[in-house]
Coordinates of C-alpha atoms and ligand atoms in Angstrom, one line a residue:
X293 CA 0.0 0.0 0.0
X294 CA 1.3 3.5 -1.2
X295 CA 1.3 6.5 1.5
X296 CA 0.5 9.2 -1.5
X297 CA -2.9 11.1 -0.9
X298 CA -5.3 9.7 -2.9
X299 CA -6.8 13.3 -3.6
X300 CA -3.9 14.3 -4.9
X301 CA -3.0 11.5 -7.6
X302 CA -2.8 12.1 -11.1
X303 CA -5.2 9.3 -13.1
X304 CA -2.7 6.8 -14.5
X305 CA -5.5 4.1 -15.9
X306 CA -9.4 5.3 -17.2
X307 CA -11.4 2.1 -17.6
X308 CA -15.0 3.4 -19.3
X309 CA -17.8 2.1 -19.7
X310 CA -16.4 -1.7 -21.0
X311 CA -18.1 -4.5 -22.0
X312 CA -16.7 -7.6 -23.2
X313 CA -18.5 -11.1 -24.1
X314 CA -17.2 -14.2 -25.6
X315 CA -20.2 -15.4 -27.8
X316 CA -23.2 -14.9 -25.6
X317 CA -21.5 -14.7 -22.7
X318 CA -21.6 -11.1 -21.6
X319 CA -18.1 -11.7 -19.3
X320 CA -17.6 -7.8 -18.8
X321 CA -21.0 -5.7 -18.1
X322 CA -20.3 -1.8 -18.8
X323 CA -17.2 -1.4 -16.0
X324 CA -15.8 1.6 -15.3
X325 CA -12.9 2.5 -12.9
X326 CA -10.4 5.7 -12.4
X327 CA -7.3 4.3 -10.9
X328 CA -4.6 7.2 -9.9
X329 CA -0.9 6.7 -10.2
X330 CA 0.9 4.9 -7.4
X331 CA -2.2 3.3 -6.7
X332 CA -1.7 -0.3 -6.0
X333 CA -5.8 -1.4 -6.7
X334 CA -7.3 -5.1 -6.4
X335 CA -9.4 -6.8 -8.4
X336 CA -11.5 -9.3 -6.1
X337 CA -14.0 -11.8 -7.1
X338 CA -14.8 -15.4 -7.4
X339 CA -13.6 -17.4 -10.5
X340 CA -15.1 -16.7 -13.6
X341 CA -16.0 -12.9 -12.7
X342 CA -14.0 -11.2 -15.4
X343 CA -11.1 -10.5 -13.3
X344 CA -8.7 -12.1 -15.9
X345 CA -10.2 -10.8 -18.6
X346 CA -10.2 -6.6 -17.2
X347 CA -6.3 -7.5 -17.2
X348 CA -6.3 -9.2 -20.3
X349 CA -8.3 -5.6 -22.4
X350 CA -5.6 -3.6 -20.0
X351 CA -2.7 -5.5 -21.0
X352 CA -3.6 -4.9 -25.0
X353 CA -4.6 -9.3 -25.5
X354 CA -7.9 -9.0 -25.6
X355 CA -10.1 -6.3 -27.6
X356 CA -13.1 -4.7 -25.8
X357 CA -17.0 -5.1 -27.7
X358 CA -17.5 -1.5 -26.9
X359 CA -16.1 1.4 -24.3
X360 CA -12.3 3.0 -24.0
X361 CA -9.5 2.0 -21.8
X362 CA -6.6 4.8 -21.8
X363 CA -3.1 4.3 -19.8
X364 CA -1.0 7.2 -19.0
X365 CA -3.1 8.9 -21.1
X366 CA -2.5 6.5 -24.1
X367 CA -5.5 4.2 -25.4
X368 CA -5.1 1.1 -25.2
X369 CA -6.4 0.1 -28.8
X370 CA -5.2 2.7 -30.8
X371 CA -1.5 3.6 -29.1
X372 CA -0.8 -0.2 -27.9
X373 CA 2.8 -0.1 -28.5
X374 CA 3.0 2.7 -26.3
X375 CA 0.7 1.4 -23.6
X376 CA 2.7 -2.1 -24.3
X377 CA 6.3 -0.4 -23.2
X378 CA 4.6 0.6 -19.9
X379 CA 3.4 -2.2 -18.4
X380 CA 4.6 -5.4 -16.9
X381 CA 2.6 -8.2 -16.8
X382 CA 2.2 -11.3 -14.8
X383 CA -0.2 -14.1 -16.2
X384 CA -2.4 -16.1 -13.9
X385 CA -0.1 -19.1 -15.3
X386 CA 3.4 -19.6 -14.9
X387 CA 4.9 -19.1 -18.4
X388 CA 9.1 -19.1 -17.1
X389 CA 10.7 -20.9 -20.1
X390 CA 11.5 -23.7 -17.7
X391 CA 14.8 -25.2 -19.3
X392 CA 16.3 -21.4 -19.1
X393 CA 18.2 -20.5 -16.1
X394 CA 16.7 -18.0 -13.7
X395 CA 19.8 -15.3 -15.3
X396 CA 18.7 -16.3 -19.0
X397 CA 14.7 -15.8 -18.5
X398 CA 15.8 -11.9 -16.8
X399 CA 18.7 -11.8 -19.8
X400 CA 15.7 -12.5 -22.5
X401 CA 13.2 -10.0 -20.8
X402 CA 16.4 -7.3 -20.4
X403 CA 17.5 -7.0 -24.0
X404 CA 13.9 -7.6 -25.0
X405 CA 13.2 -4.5 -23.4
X406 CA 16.5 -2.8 -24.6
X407 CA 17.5 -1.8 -21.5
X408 CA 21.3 0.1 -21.7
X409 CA 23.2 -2.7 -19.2
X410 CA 21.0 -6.1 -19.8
X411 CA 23.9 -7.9 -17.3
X412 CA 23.8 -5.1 -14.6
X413 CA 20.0 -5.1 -14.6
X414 CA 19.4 -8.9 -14.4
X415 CA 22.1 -8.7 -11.7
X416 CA 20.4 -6.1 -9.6
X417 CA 17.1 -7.9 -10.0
X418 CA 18.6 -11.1 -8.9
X419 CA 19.9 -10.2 -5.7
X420 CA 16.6 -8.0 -5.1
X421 CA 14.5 -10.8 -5.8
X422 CA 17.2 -13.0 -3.4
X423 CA 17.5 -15.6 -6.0
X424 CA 21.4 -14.8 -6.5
X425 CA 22.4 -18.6 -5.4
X426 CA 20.2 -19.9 -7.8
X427 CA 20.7 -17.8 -10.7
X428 CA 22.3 -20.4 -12.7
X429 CA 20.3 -23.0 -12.3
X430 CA 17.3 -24.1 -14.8
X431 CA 13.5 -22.5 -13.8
X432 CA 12.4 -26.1 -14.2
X433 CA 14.1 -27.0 -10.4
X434 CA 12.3 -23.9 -8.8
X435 CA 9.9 -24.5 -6.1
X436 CA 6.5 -23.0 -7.0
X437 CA 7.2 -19.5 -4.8
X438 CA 10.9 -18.8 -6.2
X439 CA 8.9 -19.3 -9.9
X440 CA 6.2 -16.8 -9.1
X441 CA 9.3 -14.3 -8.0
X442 CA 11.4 -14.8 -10.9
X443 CA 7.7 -14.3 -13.3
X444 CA 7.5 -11.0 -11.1
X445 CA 11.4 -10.1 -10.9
X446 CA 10.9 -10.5 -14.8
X447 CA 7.5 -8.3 -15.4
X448 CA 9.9 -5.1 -12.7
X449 CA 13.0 -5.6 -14.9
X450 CA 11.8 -2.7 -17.5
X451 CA 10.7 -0.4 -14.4
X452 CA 7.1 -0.4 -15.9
X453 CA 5.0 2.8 -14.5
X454 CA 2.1 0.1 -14.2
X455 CA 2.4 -3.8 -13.1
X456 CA -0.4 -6.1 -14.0
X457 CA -0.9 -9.1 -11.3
X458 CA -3.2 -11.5 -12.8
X459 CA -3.5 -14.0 -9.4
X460 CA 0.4 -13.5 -8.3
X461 CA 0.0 -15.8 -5.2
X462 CA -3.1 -18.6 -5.7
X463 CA -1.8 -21.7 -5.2
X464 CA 1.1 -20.6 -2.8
X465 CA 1.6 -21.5 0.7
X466 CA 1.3 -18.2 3.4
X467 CA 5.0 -17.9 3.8
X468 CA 5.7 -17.7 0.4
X469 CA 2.9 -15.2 -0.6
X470 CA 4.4 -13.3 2.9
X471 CA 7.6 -13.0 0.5
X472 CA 5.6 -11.8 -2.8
X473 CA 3.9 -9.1 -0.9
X474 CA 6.9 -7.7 0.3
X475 CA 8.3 -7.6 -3.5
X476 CA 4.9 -5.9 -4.3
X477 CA 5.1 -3.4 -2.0
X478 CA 8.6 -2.7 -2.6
X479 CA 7.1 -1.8 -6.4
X480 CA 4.6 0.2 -5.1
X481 CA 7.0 1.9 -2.6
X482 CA 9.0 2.8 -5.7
X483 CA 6.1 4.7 -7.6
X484 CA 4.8 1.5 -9.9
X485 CA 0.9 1.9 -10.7
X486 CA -0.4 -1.6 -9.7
X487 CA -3.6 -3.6 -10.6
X488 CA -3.7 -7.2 -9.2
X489 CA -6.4 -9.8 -8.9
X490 CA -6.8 -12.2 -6.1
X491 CA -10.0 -14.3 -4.4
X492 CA -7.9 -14.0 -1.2
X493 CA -9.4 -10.9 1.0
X494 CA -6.9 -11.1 3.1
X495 CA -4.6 -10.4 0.1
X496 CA -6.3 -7.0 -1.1
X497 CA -6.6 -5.9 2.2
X498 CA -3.0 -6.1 3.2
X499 CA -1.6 -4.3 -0.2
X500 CA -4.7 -2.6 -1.8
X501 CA -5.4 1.4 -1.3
X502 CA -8.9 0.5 -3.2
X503 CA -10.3 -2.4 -4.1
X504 CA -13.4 -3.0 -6.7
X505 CA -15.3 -5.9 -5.7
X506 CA -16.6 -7.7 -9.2
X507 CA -18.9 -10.6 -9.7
X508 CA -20.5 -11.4 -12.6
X509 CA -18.5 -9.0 -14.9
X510 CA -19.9 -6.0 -13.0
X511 CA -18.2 -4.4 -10.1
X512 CA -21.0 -4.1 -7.1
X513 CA -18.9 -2.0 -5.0
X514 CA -15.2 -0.3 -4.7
X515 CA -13.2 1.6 -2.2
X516 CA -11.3 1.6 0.3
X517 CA -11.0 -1.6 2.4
X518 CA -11.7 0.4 5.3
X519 CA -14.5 2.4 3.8
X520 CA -15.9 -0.7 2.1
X521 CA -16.1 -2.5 5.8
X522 CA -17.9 1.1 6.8
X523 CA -20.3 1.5 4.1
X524 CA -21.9 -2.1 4.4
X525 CA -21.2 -2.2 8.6
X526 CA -19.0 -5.3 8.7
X527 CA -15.7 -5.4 10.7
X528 CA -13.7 -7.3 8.1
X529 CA -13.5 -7.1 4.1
X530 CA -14.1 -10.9 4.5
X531 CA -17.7 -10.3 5.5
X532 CA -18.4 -7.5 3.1
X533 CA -17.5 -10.7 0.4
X534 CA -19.9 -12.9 2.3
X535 CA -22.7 -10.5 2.6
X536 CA -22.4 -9.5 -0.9
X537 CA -22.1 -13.3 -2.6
X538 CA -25.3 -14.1 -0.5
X539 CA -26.7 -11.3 -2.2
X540 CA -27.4 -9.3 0.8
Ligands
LIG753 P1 -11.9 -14.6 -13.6 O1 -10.5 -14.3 -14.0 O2 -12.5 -13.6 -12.6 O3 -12.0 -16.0 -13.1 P2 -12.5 -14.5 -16.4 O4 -12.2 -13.2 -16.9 O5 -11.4 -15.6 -16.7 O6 -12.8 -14.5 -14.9 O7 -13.8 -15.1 -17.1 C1 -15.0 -14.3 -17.0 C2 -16.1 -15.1 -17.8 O8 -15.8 -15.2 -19.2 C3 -16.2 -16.6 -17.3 O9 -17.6 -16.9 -17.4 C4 -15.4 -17.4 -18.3 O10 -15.9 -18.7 -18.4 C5 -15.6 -16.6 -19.6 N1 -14.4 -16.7 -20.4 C6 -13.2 -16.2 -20.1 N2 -12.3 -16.4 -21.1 C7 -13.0 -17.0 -22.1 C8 -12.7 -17.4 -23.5 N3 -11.5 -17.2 -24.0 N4 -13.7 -17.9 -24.2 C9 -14.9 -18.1 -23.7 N5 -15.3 -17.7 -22.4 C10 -14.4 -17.1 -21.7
LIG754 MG1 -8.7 -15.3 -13.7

C-alpha cells in the first residue's frame, strides 16, 4: 500500500464504460474504474468474474465489444505499442521458459526490453528478488514461490509505471505469498501503478489502497478496504465478500 494522498493522484489508468463477451457470454458488463498513479488497486472476485479478462483488455490481448481504456493517457487500442512499453505483466499461469536458467529468462526479458546494461539489470534484479544462489540454475528445479518471483522479478525488470498481477499468489503457501507481498510493495514503494487480482481478502486488504469488488462482470462496489467494511457495517472485508455473494 502507497502512503501518497489519494486526492492528490494524477489518473494513470481510465477504464469506461467496458463490455466484453465471448459469444453470448456477456463476461464484462459496462465497467468503469479511475485508478490514480501509485495506486496499488485489487481486483476481487470469485472465478469466472472477469477479473482475468479486465487484465487481459488492460494489457492490449484482448479487444473490448465497446467502451475506451486509456493508460497514462494512451488508449489502449489505438497507441498499444506505447501502452505495451509501460506495463509489466504477470499471467495467472506460470509461463518461465522452464529449461532457461533464472539469469537467461531476466537476460531475455532485459534486451527484450533494450534496457542500456542487460547484465547489470538482471544482476540487480537477482539479488533484489534473493534468487542470486540460484541464478544459474534451470527455472524447471524452482519451487513454486521462487517461480512466481522470478515471473515478477521478470515483469519489474523494465521499471514499468504500471504492473499487472493476474492471481500473483493462488496456489502458494502463506510464507511464500508473505515473501511476494513484500516484492509488491517494494514496487509500489517505488512509484509502480499496480492492478492485481486475487480471491484472497486477506490479500487485497493487506496491499490494496482501493479495491473493486466484481462478480459477474460488474463491479458491485469499490473503495477503500476500510470504507468498504464502513459503508456495508462489517468489521472485516471478509464479511463484506460474504454478505455480498449471498446477495445481501
Ligand atoms: P476470472 O479471472 O475472474 O475467473 P475470467 O475473466 O477468466 O474471470 O472469465 C469471465 C467469464 O468469461 C467466465 O464466465 C469465463 O468462463 C468466460 N471466459 C473467459 N475467457 C473466455 C474465453 N477465452 N472464451 C470463452 N469464455 C471465456
Ligand atoms: Mg482469472
Amino acid at each position: 500500500m502507497s502512503t501518497i494522498d489519494p486526492h492528490t493522484r494524477e489518473t494513470m489508468i481510465r477504464i469506461e464504460r467496458i463490455c466484453k463477451r465471448y459469444g453470448t457470454q456477456l463476461a464484462l458488463d459496462n465497467v468503469d474504474l479511475t485508478i490514480g498513479a501509485g495506486e496499488t488497486f485489487g481486483l476481487l472476485g470469485p472465478n469466472g468474474a472477469g477479473k482475468s479478462t479486465l487484465i487481459g483488455l488492460l494489457a492490449t490481448l484482448k479487444r473490448p465489444d465497446s467502451g475506451r481504456i486509456s493508460i497514462g493517457g494512451h488508449d489502449v487500442l489505438r497507441d498499444r505499442d506505447r501502452v505495451r512499453q509501460q506495463i509489466g505483466l504477470v499471467f495467472q499461469e506460470n509461463n518461465l521458459d522452464r529449461e532457461l536458467t533464472a539469469r537467461q529468462n531476466l537476460d531475455f526479458q532485459a534486451r527484450l526490453h533494450r534496457l542500456d546494461n542487460p547484465s547489470a539489470a538482471v544482476a540487480a534484479m537477482l539479488r533484489r528478488l534473493e534468487l542470486e544462489a540460484h541464478a544459474d540454475r534451470p527455472a524447471e528445479e524452482f519451487s513454486g514461490g521462487m517461480r512466481r518471483r522470478l515471473i515478477i522479478g521478470r515483469a519489474l525488470l523494465s521499471a514499468p509505471r504500471v504492473l499487472l498481477l493476474d492471481e500473483p499468489t493462488t496456489g502458494l503457501d502463506p510464507a511464500i505469498r508473505h515473501a511476494l507481498w513484500s516484492l509488491i510493495h517494494e514496487a509500489s514503494e517505488g512509484g509502480c501503478t499496480i492492478i492485481l487480482t486475487t480471491h484472497y481478502v486477506e490479500e487485497a486488504e493487506t496491499l490494496c489502497d482501493r479495491v473493486a469488488l466484481m462478480q459477474r462482470g460488474r463491479i458491485v462496489d469499490c473503495g477503500a478496504p476500510a470504507a468498504l467494511c464502513e459503508r456495508h457495517a462489517k468489521h472485516k472485508l471478509e464479511d463484506v465478500v460474504l454478505a455480498l455473494n449471498a446477495g445481501g
